[in-house]
Amino acid sequence: MTEPVHRVEVALPLPPDRTFTYEVEGPRAPVPGTRVLVPFRRTERVGWVVGPGSAEIRSVRRILSVLEEEPSIPPDLLRLCRWVSDYYAASLGLALRSAQPAILCDAARDYLIPLRDPAREVGPGAARVLEILRSGAGPKSIRALARLLGRRSIWPQIRALQAAGAVRHRTVPPREPRARVRKVVRMTRWLSSLSERESLFARSPRQRECYEVLEAAGGASELALLTRRGAFSSSVVRGLQEKGVISVTAEEVVRDPFRESAVTPEPRVTPNTAQQAALAAMAGALGAHQPRPFLLYGVTGSGKTLVYIELLEAVLARGQGAIVLVPEISLTPQTVARFRARFGDRIAVLHSALSDGERYDAWRQLRSGEKLIAVGARSAVFAPIPKLGALVIDEEHDGSYKQSETPRYHARDVAVMRAALTGSLCVLGSATPSLESWWNAARGKSTLLTLPSRATGQPLPPVQILDLRKQRRGGGSAGVSTKPAGHAGTVLAPPLEDAIRSRLHRREQVILLLNRRGFSNFVQCQECGDVRVCVHCSVSMTYHRVANRLLCHHCRHGEPAPTRCLRCGSRDLSFRGLGTEQVERVVAETFPGARIARMDVDTTSGKWAHHEILGRVGRGEVDILLGTQMIAKGLDFPRVTLVGVVNADVGLHLPDFRASERTFQLLSQVAGRAGRSELGGDVMIQTFLPEHYSIQSALSHDYEGFARRELSERRSPAYPPHVRLANVVVSSPNQEHAAGAAEMAVGWVRRSSLLGRGPTRVELVGPAPSPIERLHGRWRWHFFLRSSSPRELGRLCRALAFRFRPGSGDVRVAVDRDPTALL
Ligand code: ADP
Ligand code: ZN
Ligand code: ZN
């Protein structure tokens, strides 16, 4: 008995923007959205059926296996992915891949499970496969089986076995990974003061180093990491144990603290008048046909989270599900905890630390409707919610919503599109909305809802500006013997230093922001002026003191800290440009008794490091929390009564049209961490540019004034939101190739008729070397395309992406539509 053969079109997660025709045997063709395994060139790949195949092609290869009964991509998601593919000029397959857990796209995850004796003759090859399957313990991956048999493909055999009912095919690891146990070193005593350290470690510098490494890692580390490659011997660790500052224990590896941690139900609070008004507007739109998106503009601490939660209740009451996007889960544990406190098991938290298997589990529970709300970062916008009622995008202005690789989508914009395609409600929330969203609200494309004051009744904290031009050098750094520090300039101006002191005295907490990590962000020779630059990137290397190394913050290249200039050999090196590591040191020396926690990329490499640090702050075990932009997002600690910005100007000079916007957002957001309870609070901002409107607007908590000014700054030359922009980056390991290819691409665009004319014309600016001319060893040129017509711009982007798709050469062309960063 033979089954009918169907032709289907399959999208593969590969760069070329096309789909491929395959044949499949069966009673009916698999429906669009179904995953299939297909032969492609010399390999096997997972792809998605996206429609009926072409009848014109003469010889077509056959699908190896239909991987699922129910399509993993439901129709609404398939439509959304088509939009992503079109809009961002990426292939449909790559868009589909970013919408699914990684595990579902990995051909190496295919397993065979032996079932029973074949019901009919299967041939010697197939019999051999079955024999191997039965001799081993449990199922085997198909890749491994093929390797054992020395064949490229064993699919004919598998099909024979399947037809005979002898094996089953699965696409995920069949077993839960076993619990892992590891040895963990934990700090049991925090030595906050330098004098304490000096006396305890007077004769054991290695122990001190080890202690400081552990401290920098957030107070806990796997033992194996500390002793790896002989970094520290076991006697050093034992020494620390004997001094009683650390403990070493065997612990089960906690997979998911969101799952393990006890959920403490929060006391229910009644929404205030402003919250109720916002809720009423949203609830009214819930059943509407094609509701417009809402922009929830609420100052820091205005209680946006409660509005989201009450809205979700209304969505669930209608029998629907929802998606909540947060910038970075690890940085917003409090927000996530509040959602869990209200909705408990009905929520799936899709955070970055989930293993592939756990992520898949969560995805499946959402797909089946077992869980109704997905909370996650960027990619959760694709969560498979069967009856989607609402999408909430918290901190919608946040840069992390933009994906930096193909497809370069912006999760906020995808969310708005998904809402439009499914007729669900979309809520964008922020205290500092992106200018795009603000502009959309101003033009009536979305509905503005405002929460004008803090929910607790506290005023926004007063902000004071400290003009660094007037400060005498000193502050904390006066008597500091940080060896290669050179002059650090002012770290803490006297008023800030005094303010910190008074908080310490009152047992209140302080947040200090400096958006630059490391100790010194460049090293310059005093003789010849040479600045140490990364060998792969055209950026200066940052000195990290704990590691005593120079690191590139773009490609992570590292080298030992230099003792002399590589160009002229001089020993007169100056280490300049303040980073968090140096601030930590100065603060520790200025306030010897204070308990300090530093939070930046260097101290949060462990999966749960953020959790650990923020937990300590919450329990009152930290007096001063110091860090980069990580500490500016959504934290709600009532005992924080002072926020200090060590240098507001970091980032203001970047050659990027969003530099002012980002600075204003960062300052407003971090200021919003102060004075959230009846204890009140103050904000102090140190700057060399006190007149700059980003800083002036932050001073008066004047988002609207900032937006007005910034919108007018972006009129000429025209930048978003007044026009649509695409940044095309042409790169190559070879400098001439990059420049030549950029010129060629520009020439091609100019000659084509794609620029159009009239009001929908696309304007081309460039080419020029990118602000960061070299990155990861590739030379980079770029040019802009801008237009008032999204349609025309999109057409050109797709044409460019197709014409300059990855080929055999070393040149890459990346089309970044609606870029958030131009570096
Ligand atoms: P936002 O996200 O807007 O910065 P949050 O949602 O974190 O603000 O709320 C700030 C604080 O106000 C939280 O501690 C929250 O519990 C509290 N809060 C929110 N709504 C109310 C309310 N209606 N009455 C009292 N307190 C509230
Ligand atoms: Zn030199
Ligand atoms: Zn580099």
Coordinates of N, CA and C and ligand atoms in Angstrom, one line a residue, residues 525 528 565 568, ligand 2:
C525 N 50.7 56.0 27.1 CA 52.1 56.2 27.4 C 52.4 57.7 27.5
C528 N 55.2 58.9 24.5 CA 54.8 59.0 23.1 C 53.3 59.1 22.9
C565 N 55.6 50.8 27.7 CA 54.9 51.1 26.4 C 55.4 50.1 25.3
C568 N 57.3 52.6 22.5 CA 58.6 53.3 22.7 C 59.3 52.7 23.9
Ligands
ZN2 ZN 55.3 55.2 24.4

